[in-house]
């Protein structure tokens, strides 16, 4: 099949491109760097010509409320319009577990808008809700840091390795459209504050995590259900220790 991966040079997209290419598919890694821009529309129609599946794993370059909403709304409309014109048979999108529970955040309101556009488009679709990636622990810590203190919620989180996310996305892309949301997660549940402290300690980082039930997570106060999958979530195998062991170590 011809498969177009929007955001094909990013953390997830590059791994998805490799996995599908290895299976013999014609895969286009589409991004502004390769002349495909879903915001301006440049190169989109050409990239989608003859494609059966489009995978959208692109993310907004800005998390500011207005900018991120504009990104997902414009990109979603342009992409889905081009897919209808090209006769694409399956749209696969990567989103976030708990998106509907995180609507106090501008980022997650934008992700919800993206999902609503997909559902209303008429293009057969599959939406994959993933828990947070292990790879983003550093960013979570940095966003919550004041001085030498990291203030985070002790709410539950069930993070997943990006390699497992890419495996799930590639697998779903080759299936018949599900026309629904499916959830994926890593094998273990943690308190967010404990997990980040463990990560910082392993890195020799002197910052100390303070657990605070009112600490904001990208603008939202969490509870134990916000960031974890439901009972039907697909659980993957790479745990924190195995993921960490395979990370490039800082000199």
PDB file of C-alpha atoms in Angstrom:
ATOM      1  CA  UNK A   1       0.000   0.000   0.000  1.00  0.00           C
ATOM      2  CA  UNK A   2       0.926   3.633  -0.309  1.00  0.00           C
ATOM      3  CA  UNK A   3       0.846   5.152   3.181  1.00  0.00           C
ATOM      4  CA  UNK A   4       1.459   8.818   3.987  1.00  0.00           C
ATOM      5  CA  UNK A   5       2.734   9.686   7.477  1.00  0.00           C
ATOM      6  CA  UNK A   6       2.068  13.310   8.425  1.00  0.00           C
ATOM      7  CA  UNK A   7       4.761  14.262  10.929  1.00  0.00           C
ATOM      8  CA  UNK A   8       6.889  11.497   9.474  1.00  0.00           C
ATOM      9  CA  UNK A   9      10.198  12.920  10.700  1.00  0.00           C
ATOM     10  CA  UNK A  10       9.194  13.221  14.388  1.00  0.00           C
ATOM     11  CA  UNK A  11       9.679  10.916  17.383  1.00  0.00           C
ATOM     12  CA  UNK A  12       6.743   8.643  16.556  1.00  0.00           C
ATOM     13  CA  UNK A  13       6.481   9.312  12.829  1.00  0.00           C
ATOM     14  CA  UNK A  14      10.046   8.303  11.993  1.00  0.00           C
ATOM     15  CA  UNK A  15       9.621   4.982  13.804  1.00  0.00           C
ATOM     16  CA  UNK A  16       6.278   4.334  12.093  1.00  0.00           C
ATOM     17  CA  UNK A  17       7.833   5.070   8.689  1.00  0.00           C
ATOM     18  CA  UNK A  18      10.637   2.574   9.387  1.00  0.00           C
ATOM     19  CA  UNK A  19       8.272  -0.156  10.590  1.00  0.00           C
ATOM     20  CA  UNK A  20       5.940   0.113   7.590  1.00  0.00           C
ATOM     21  CA  UNK A  21       8.795   0.420   5.083  1.00  0.00           C
ATOM     22  CA  UNK A  22      10.342  -2.764   6.492  1.00  0.00           C
ATOM     23  CA  UNK A  23       7.016  -4.516   5.792  1.00  0.00           C
ATOM     24  CA  UNK A  24       7.228  -3.577   2.110  1.00  0.00           C
ATOM     25  CA  UNK A  25       4.829  -0.648   1.932  1.00  0.00           C
ATOM     26  CA  UNK A  26       5.453   2.545  -0.012  1.00  0.00           C
ATOM     27  CA  UNK A  27       5.684   5.083   2.800  1.00  0.00           C
ATOM     28  CA  UNK A  28       5.890   8.860   2.400  1.00  0.00           C
ATOM     29  CA  UNK A  29       7.390  10.695   5.393  1.00  0.00           C
ATOM     30  CA  UNK A  30       5.479  13.953   5.008  1.00  0.00           C
ATOM     31  CA  UNK A  31       6.466  17.141   6.832  1.00  0.00           C
ATOM     32  CA  UNK A  32       7.246  20.767   5.978  1.00  0.00           C
ATOM     33  CA  UNK A  33      10.883  19.675   5.634  1.00  0.00           C
ATOM     34  CA  UNK A  34       9.879  17.344   2.780  1.00  0.00           C
ATOM     35  CA  UNK A  35       7.625  19.920   1.108  1.00  0.00           C
ATOM     36  CA  UNK A  36       4.315  18.800   2.598  1.00  0.00           C
ATOM     37  CA  UNK A  37       2.687  21.457   4.764  1.00  0.00           C
ATOM     38  CA  UNK A  38      -0.797  20.788   6.114  1.00  0.00           C
ATOM     39  CA  UNK A  39      -1.118  24.382   7.369  1.00  0.00           C
ATOM     40  CA  UNK A  40      -0.529  26.076   4.000  1.00  0.00           C
ATOM     41  CA  UNK A  41      -1.709  23.057   1.977  1.00  0.00           C
ATOM     42  CA  UNK A  42       1.568  23.000   0.037  1.00  0.00           C
ATOM     43  CA  UNK A  43       2.350  19.546  -1.392  1.00  0.00           C
ATOM     44  CA  UNK A  44      -0.531  17.791   0.359  1.00  0.00           C
ATOM     45  CA  UNK A  45      -2.541  16.790  -2.719  1.00  0.00           C
ATOM     46  CA  UNK A  46       0.568  15.455  -4.471  1.00  0.00           C
ATOM     47  CA  UNK A  47       1.644  13.412  -1.448  1.00  0.00           C
ATOM     48  CA  UNK A  48      -1.826  11.891  -1.040  1.00  0.00           C
ATOM     49  CA  UNK A  49      -2.224  10.951  -4.692  1.00  0.00           C
ATOM     50  CA  UNK A  50      -2.778   7.183  -4.776  1.00  0.00           C
ATOM     51  CA  UNK A  51      -2.535   6.798  -0.980  1.00  0.00           C
ATOM     52  CA  UNK A  52      -4.803   4.302   0.747  1.00  0.00           C
ATOM     53  CA  UNK A  53      -3.896   5.245   4.323  1.00  0.00           C
ATOM     54  CA  UNK A  54      -2.933   8.531   5.979  1.00  0.00           C
ATOM     55  CA  UNK A  55      -1.382   8.504   9.447  1.00  0.00           C
ATOM     56  CA  UNK A  56      -1.376  11.835  11.291  1.00  0.00           C
ATOM     57  CA  UNK A  57       1.146  12.027  14.145  1.00  0.00           C
ATOM     58  CA  UNK A  58       2.046  15.697  13.663  1.00  0.00           C
ATOM     59  CA  UNK A  59       2.123  18.022  16.656  1.00  0.00           C
ATOM     60  CA  UNK A  60       1.823  21.755  17.032  1.00  0.00           C
ATOM     61  CA  UNK A  61       5.113  23.684  17.261  1.00  0.00           C
ATOM     62  CA  UNK A  62       3.462  25.942  19.871  1.00  0.00           C
ATOM     63  CA  UNK A  63       1.391  24.936  22.908  1.00  0.00           C
ATOM     64  CA  UNK A  64      -0.007  28.462  23.386  1.00  0.00           C
ATOM     65  CA  UNK A  65      -3.810  28.204  23.465  1.00  0.00           C
ATOM     66  CA  UNK A  66      -4.699  30.137  20.309  1.00  0.00           C
ATOM     67  CA  UNK A  67      -1.742  28.843  18.294  1.00  0.00           C
ATOM     68  CA  UNK A  68      -2.328  25.179  19.082  1.00  0.00           C
ATOM     69  CA  UNK A  69      -6.043  25.451  18.310  1.00  0.00           C
ATOM     70  CA  UNK A  70      -5.266  27.129  14.981  1.00  0.00           C
ATOM     71  CA  UNK A  71      -2.728  24.397  14.163  1.00  0.00           C
ATOM     72  CA  UNK A  72      -4.992  21.398  14.746  1.00  0.00           C
ATOM     73  CA  UNK A  73      -8.068  23.054  13.231  1.00  0.00           C
ATOM     74  CA  UNK A  74      -6.315  24.236  10.052  1.00  0.00           C
ATOM     75  CA  UNK A  75      -4.171  21.141   9.615  1.00  0.00           C
ATOM     76  CA  UNK A  76      -7.124  18.834  10.249  1.00  0.00           C
ATOM     77  CA  UNK A  77      -9.425  20.573   7.776  1.00  0.00           C
ATOM     78  CA  UNK A  78      -6.784  20.781   5.033  1.00  0.00           C
ATOM     79  CA  UNK A  79      -5.711  17.183   5.451  1.00  0.00           C
ATOM     80  CA  UNK A  80      -9.191  15.675   5.602  1.00  0.00           C
ATOM     81  CA  UNK A  81     -10.373  17.712   2.592  1.00  0.00           C
ATOM     82  CA  UNK A  82      -7.388  16.445   0.601  1.00  0.00           C
ATOM     83  CA  UNK A  83      -8.062  12.869   1.744  1.00  0.00           C
ATOM     84  CA  UNK A  84     -11.658  13.020   0.497  1.00  0.00           C
ATOM     85  CA  UNK A  85     -10.456  14.323  -2.887  1.00  0.00           C
ATOM     86  CA  UNK A  86      -7.796  11.582  -3.097  1.00  0.00           C
ATOM     87  CA  UNK A  87     -10.150   8.772  -2.048  1.00  0.00           C
ATOM     88  CA  UNK A  88      -8.111   7.817   1.042  1.00  0.00           C
ATOM     89  CA  UNK A  89      -9.643   4.755   2.689  1.00  0.00           C
ATOM     90  CA  UNK A  90      -8.297   5.059   6.263  1.00  0.00           C
ATOM     91  CA  UNK A  91      -7.271   8.009   8.421  1.00  0.00           C
ATOM     92  CA  UNK A  92      -5.250   7.097  11.517  1.00  0.00           C
ATOM     93  CA  UNK A  93      -4.643   9.759  14.166  1.00  0.00           C
ATOM     94  CA  UNK A  94      -2.612   9.702  17.361  1.00  0.00           C
ATOM     95  CA  UNK A  95      -4.152  11.482  20.332  1.00  0.00           C
ATOM     96  CA  UNK A  96      -3.976  11.321  24.124  1.00  0.00           C
ATOM     97  CA  UNK A  97      -5.638   9.184  26.804  1.00  0.00           C
ATOM     98  CA  UNK A  98      -7.864  11.493  28.836  1.00  0.00           C
ATOM     99  CA  UNK A  99      -8.277  14.174  26.146  1.00  0.00           C
ATOM    100  CA  UNK A 100     -11.981  14.509  26.998  1.00  0.00           C
ATOM    101  CA  UNK A 101     -11.079  14.843  30.710  1.00  0.00           C
ATOM    102  CA  UNK A 102      -8.435  17.539  30.134  1.00  0.00           C
ATOM    103  CA  UNK A 103     -10.590  20.228  28.549  1.00  0.00           C
ATOM    104  CA  UNK A 104      -9.393  22.942  30.946  1.00  0.00           C
ATOM    105  CA  UNK A 105      -6.170  22.846  28.894  1.00  0.00           C
ATOM    106  CA  UNK A 106      -5.960  24.745  25.607  1.00  0.00           C
ATOM    107  CA  UNK A 107      -3.796  21.974  24.133  1.00  0.00           C
ATOM    108  CA  UNK A 108      -6.339  19.281  24.868  1.00  0.00           C
ATOM    109  CA  UNK A 109      -9.241  21.421  23.669  1.00  0.00           C
ATOM    110  CA  UNK A 110      -7.351  21.609  20.375  1.00  0.00           C
ATOM    111  CA  UNK A 111      -6.815  17.837  20.316  1.00  0.00           C
ATOM    112  CA  UNK A 112     -10.552  17.361  20.940  1.00  0.00           C
ATOM    113  CA  UNK A 113     -11.297  19.657  18.005  1.00  0.00           C
ATOM    114  CA  UNK A 114      -8.959  17.558  15.843  1.00  0.00           C
ATOM    115  CA  UNK A 115     -10.783  14.377  16.848  1.00  0.00           C
ATOM    116  CA  UNK A 116     -14.212  15.945  16.217  1.00  0.00           C
ATOM    117  CA  UNK A 117     -13.144  17.003  12.711  1.00  0.00           C
ATOM    118  CA  UNK A 118     -12.034  13.441  11.945  1.00  0.00           C
ATOM    119  CA  UNK A 119     -15.293  11.904  13.180  1.00  0.00           C
ATOM    120  CA  UNK A 120     -17.394  14.362  11.160  1.00  0.00           C
ATOM    121  CA  UNK A 121     -15.336  14.114   7.950  1.00  0.00           C
ATOM    122  CA  UNK A 122     -16.818  10.935   6.506  1.00  0.00           C
ATOM    123  CA  UNK A 123     -13.337   9.442   6.020  1.00  0.00           C
ATOM    124  CA  UNK A 124     -13.109   5.997   7.682  1.00  0.00           C
ATOM    125  CA  UNK A 125     -10.860   6.451  10.713  1.00  0.00           C
ATOM    126  CA  UNK A 126      -9.078   5.025  13.733  1.00  0.00           C
ATOM    127  CA  UNK A 127      -8.068   7.274  16.638  1.00  0.00           C
ATOM    128  CA  UNK A 128      -5.389   5.946  18.975  1.00  0.00           C
ATOM    129  CA  UNK A 129      -5.360   7.436  22.473  1.00  0.00           C
ATOM    130  CA  UNK A 130      -1.909   6.933  24.006  1.00  0.00           C
ATOM    131  CA  UNK A 131      -0.808   7.573  27.556  1.00  0.00           C
ATOM    132  CA  UNK A 132       2.145   9.901  28.109  1.00  0.00           C
ATOM    133  CA  UNK A 133       5.493   8.792  26.627  1.00  0.00           C
ATOM    134  CA  UNK A 134       8.483   8.006  28.852  1.00  0.00           C
ATOM    135  CA  UNK A 135      10.441  10.277  26.508  1.00  0.00           C
ATOM    136  CA  UNK A 136       8.507  13.308  27.804  1.00  0.00           C
ATOM    137  CA  UNK A 137       9.414  12.893  31.488  1.00  0.00           C
ATOM    138  CA  UNK A 138      12.180  15.465  31.165  1.00  0.00           C
ATOM    139  CA  UNK A 139       9.786  18.003  29.666  1.00  0.00           C
ATOM    140  CA  UNK A 140       7.181  17.349  32.379  1.00  0.00           C
ATOM    141  CA  UNK A 141       9.837  17.955  35.045  1.00  0.00           C
ATOM    142  CA  UNK A 142      11.088  21.137  33.388  1.00  0.00           C
ATOM    143  CA  UNK A 143       7.587  22.581  33.015  1.00  0.00           C
ATOM    144  CA  UNK A 144       6.938  22.078  36.741  1.00  0.00           C
ATOM    145  CA  UNK A 145      10.293  23.360  38.031  1.00  0.00           C
ATOM    146  CA  UNK A 146      10.757  26.428  40.222  1.00  0.00           C
ATOM    147  CA  UNK A 147      14.335  26.814  41.402  1.00  0.00           C
ATOM    148  CA  UNK A 148      15.381  23.371  42.630  1.00  0.00           C
ATOM    149  CA  UNK A 149      11.827  22.168  43.269  1.00  0.00           C
ATOM    150  CA  UNK A 150       9.558  20.250  40.897  1.00  0.00           C
ATOM    151  CA  UNK A 151       5.914  20.504  41.976  1.00  0.00           C
ATOM    152  CA  UNK A 152       3.800  17.690  40.531  1.00  0.00           C
ATOM    153  CA  UNK A 153       0.566  15.892  41.191  1.00  0.00           C
ATOM    154  CA  UNK A 154       0.774  12.407  42.769  1.00  0.00           C
ATOM    155  CA  UNK A 155      -2.075  11.320  40.449  1.00  0.00           C
ATOM    156  CA  UNK A 156      -1.726   8.038  38.604  1.00  0.00           C
ATOM    157  CA  UNK A 157       0.011   7.833  35.232  1.00  0.00           C
ATOM    158  CA  UNK A 158       0.657   4.748  33.074  1.00  0.00           C
ATOM    159  CA  UNK A 159       3.374   5.849  30.627  1.00  0.00           C
ATOM    160  CA  UNK A 160       4.414   4.083  27.445  1.00  0.00           C
ATOM    161  CA  UNK A 161       7.606   3.884  25.376  1.00  0.00           C
ATOM    162  CA  UNK A 162       7.505   5.661  22.008  1.00  0.00           C
ATOM    163  CA  UNK A 163       8.634   2.414  20.354  1.00  0.00           C
ATOM    164  CA  UNK A 164       5.446   0.717  21.581  1.00  0.00           C
ATOM    165  CA  UNK A 165       3.350   3.663  20.383  1.00  0.00           C
ATOM    166  CA  UNK A 166       4.893   3.349  16.914  1.00  0.00           C
ATOM    167  CA  UNK A 167       4.186  -0.400  16.906  1.00  0.00           C
ATOM    168  CA  UNK A 168       0.535   0.250  17.759  1.00  0.00           C
ATOM    169  CA  UNK A 169       0.130   2.983  15.144  1.00  0.00           C
ATOM    170  CA  UNK A 170       1.693   0.851  12.394  1.00  0.00           C
ATOM    171  CA  UNK A 171      -0.480  -2.137  13.308  1.00  0.00           C
ATOM    172  CA  UNK A 172      -3.732  -0.146  13.338  1.00  0.00           C
ATOM    173  CA  UNK A 173      -2.831   1.483  10.008  1.00  0.00           C
ATOM    174  CA  UNK A 174      -2.831  -1.932   8.337  1.00  0.00           C
ATOM    175  CA  UNK A 175      -6.195  -2.949   9.803  1.00  0.00           C
ATOM    176  CA  UNK A 176      -9.653  -2.113   8.577  1.00  0.00           C
ATOM    177  CA  UNK A 177     -10.772   1.284   9.949  1.00  0.00           C
ATOM    178  CA  UNK A 178     -12.119   0.955  13.496  1.00  0.00           C
ATOM    179  CA  UNK A 179     -14.258   4.133  13.351  1.00  0.00           C
ATOM    180  CA  UNK A 180     -13.696   4.563  17.077  1.00  0.00           C
ATOM    181  CA  UNK A 181     -11.074   5.407  19.703  1.00  0.00           C
ATOM    182  CA  UNK A 182      -8.725   2.740  21.069  1.00  0.00           C
ATOM    183  CA  UNK A 183      -6.440   3.254  24.088  1.00  0.00           C
ATOM    184  CA  UNK A 184      -2.828   2.117  24.553  1.00  0.00           C
ATOM    185  CA  UNK A 185      -0.611   2.271  27.636  1.00  0.00           C
ATOM    186  CA  UNK A 186       2.564   0.940  29.191  1.00  0.00           C
ATOM    187  CA  UNK A 187       2.594  -1.989  31.638  1.00  0.00           C
ATOM    188  CA  UNK A 188       2.918  -0.140  34.959  1.00  0.00           C
ATOM    189  CA  UNK A 189       0.988   2.487  36.863  1.00  0.00           C
ATOM    190  CA  UNK A 190       2.913   5.109  38.865  1.00  0.00           C
ATOM    191  CA  UNK A 191       2.270   8.234  40.871  1.00  0.00           C
ATOM    192  CA  UNK A 192       3.391  11.020  38.521  1.00  0.00           C
ATOM    193  CA  UNK A 193       5.447  12.736  41.237  1.00  0.00           C
ATOM    194  CA  UNK A 194       7.207   9.467  42.208  1.00  0.00           C
ATOM    195  CA  UNK A 195       8.008   8.562  38.613  1.00  0.00           C
ATOM    196  CA  UNK A 196       9.559  11.937  37.819  1.00  0.00           C
ATOM    197  CA  UNK A 197      11.612  11.804  41.040  1.00  0.00           C
ATOM    198  CA  UNK A 198      12.883   8.343  40.064  1.00  0.00           C
ATOM    199  CA  UNK A 199      13.801   9.628  36.606  1.00  0.00           C
ATOM    200  CA  UNK A 200      15.647  12.674  37.973  1.00  0.00           C
ATOM    201  CA  UNK A 201      17.507  10.571  40.543  1.00  0.00           C
ATOM    202  CA  UNK A 202      18.652   8.107  37.883  1.00  0.00           C
ATOM    203  CA  UNK A 203      19.983  11.044  35.852  1.00  0.00           C
ATOM    204  CA  UNK A 204      21.892  12.464  38.813  1.00  0.00           C
ATOM    205  CA  UNK A 205      19.623  15.529  38.707  1.00  0.00           C
ATOM    206  CA  UNK A 206      19.583  17.323  42.108  1.00  0.00           C
ATOM    207  CA  UNK A 207      16.038  18.644  41.784  1.00  0.00           C
ATOM    208  CA  UNK A 208      13.514  17.401  44.348  1.00  0.00           C
ATOM    209  CA  UNK A 209       9.911  16.596  43.500  1.00  0.00           C
ATOM    210  CA  UNK A 210       7.189  17.827  45.835  1.00  0.00           C
ATOM    211  CA  UNK A 211       3.864  15.996  45.569  1.00  0.00           C
ATOM    212  CA  UNK A 212       0.977  18.464  45.468  1.00  0.00           C
ATOM    213  CA  UNK A 213      -2.567  17.316  44.638  1.00  0.00           C
ATOM    214  CA  UNK A 214      -3.337  20.811  43.338  1.00  0.00           C
ATOM    215  CA  UNK A 215      -0.289  21.017  41.062  1.00  0.00           C
ATOM    216  CA  UNK A 216      -1.276  21.821  37.483  1.00  0.00           C
ATOM    217  CA  UNK A 217      -0.478  19.453  34.600  1.00  0.00           C
ATOM    218  CA  UNK A 218      -0.424  21.645  31.492  1.00  0.00           C
ATOM    219  CA  UNK A 219      -3.152  23.769  33.066  1.00  0.00           C
ATOM    220  CA  UNK A 220      -5.281  20.962  34.516  1.00  0.00           C
ATOM    221  CA  UNK A 221      -5.641  19.620  38.057  1.00  0.00           C
ATOM    222  CA  UNK A 222      -5.462  15.812  37.909  1.00  0.00           C
ATOM    223  CA  UNK A 223      -7.169  12.924  39.662  1.00  0.00           C
ATOM    224  CA  UNK A 224      -6.208   9.252  39.588  1.00  0.00           C
ATOM    225  CA  UNK A 225      -8.351   8.523  36.516  1.00  0.00           C
ATOM    226  CA  UNK A 226      -7.355  11.463  34.296  1.00  0.00           C
ATOM    227  CA  UNK A 227      -4.235  10.026  32.610  1.00  0.00           C
ATOM    228  CA  UNK A 228      -4.835   6.267  32.735  1.00  0.00           C
ATOM    229  CA  UNK A 229      -6.681   4.020  30.257  1.00  0.00           C
ATOM    230  CA  UNK A 230      -9.992   2.287  30.819  1.00  0.00           C
ATOM    231  CA  UNK A 231     -10.392  -1.455  31.251  1.00  0.00           C
ATOM    232  CA  UNK A 232     -10.275  -2.104  27.489  1.00  0.00           C
ATOM    233  CA  UNK A 233      -6.928  -0.376  26.938  1.00  0.00           C
ATOM    234  CA  UNK A 234      -4.217  -2.338  25.112  1.00  0.00           C
ATOM    235  CA  UNK A 235      -1.204  -2.783  27.410  1.00  0.00           C
ATOM    236  CA  UNK A 236       2.296  -2.890  25.893  1.00  0.00           C
ATOM    237  CA  UNK A 237       5.439  -4.477  27.310  1.00  0.00           C
ATOM    238  CA  UNK A 238       8.325  -1.993  27.564  1.00  0.00           C
ATOM    239  CA  UNK A 239       8.581  -0.915  31.202  1.00  0.00           C
ATOM    240  CA  UNK A 240      10.414   2.059  32.683  1.00  0.00           C
ATOM    241  CA  UNK A 241      13.629   0.178  33.528  1.00  0.00           C
ATOM    242  CA  UNK A 242      13.935  -1.389  30.071  1.00  0.00           C
ATOM    243  CA  UNK A 243      13.155   1.920  28.396  1.00  0.00           C
ATOM    244  CA  UNK A 244      15.668   3.822  30.533  1.00  0.00           C
ATOM    245  CA  UNK A 245      18.402   1.246  29.960  1.00  0.00           C
ATOM    246  CA  UNK A 246      18.165   1.843  26.211  1.00  0.00           C
ATOM    247  CA  UNK A 247      18.307   5.631  26.333  1.00  0.00           C
ATOM    248  CA  UNK A 248      21.460   7.396  25.101  1.00  0.00           C
ATOM    249  CA  UNK A 249      23.425   8.393  28.175  1.00  0.00           C
ATOM    250  CA  UNK A 250      24.621  11.958  28.609  1.00  0.00           C
ATOM    251  CA  UNK A 251      28.382  12.461  28.467  1.00  0.00           C
TER     252      UNK A 251
END
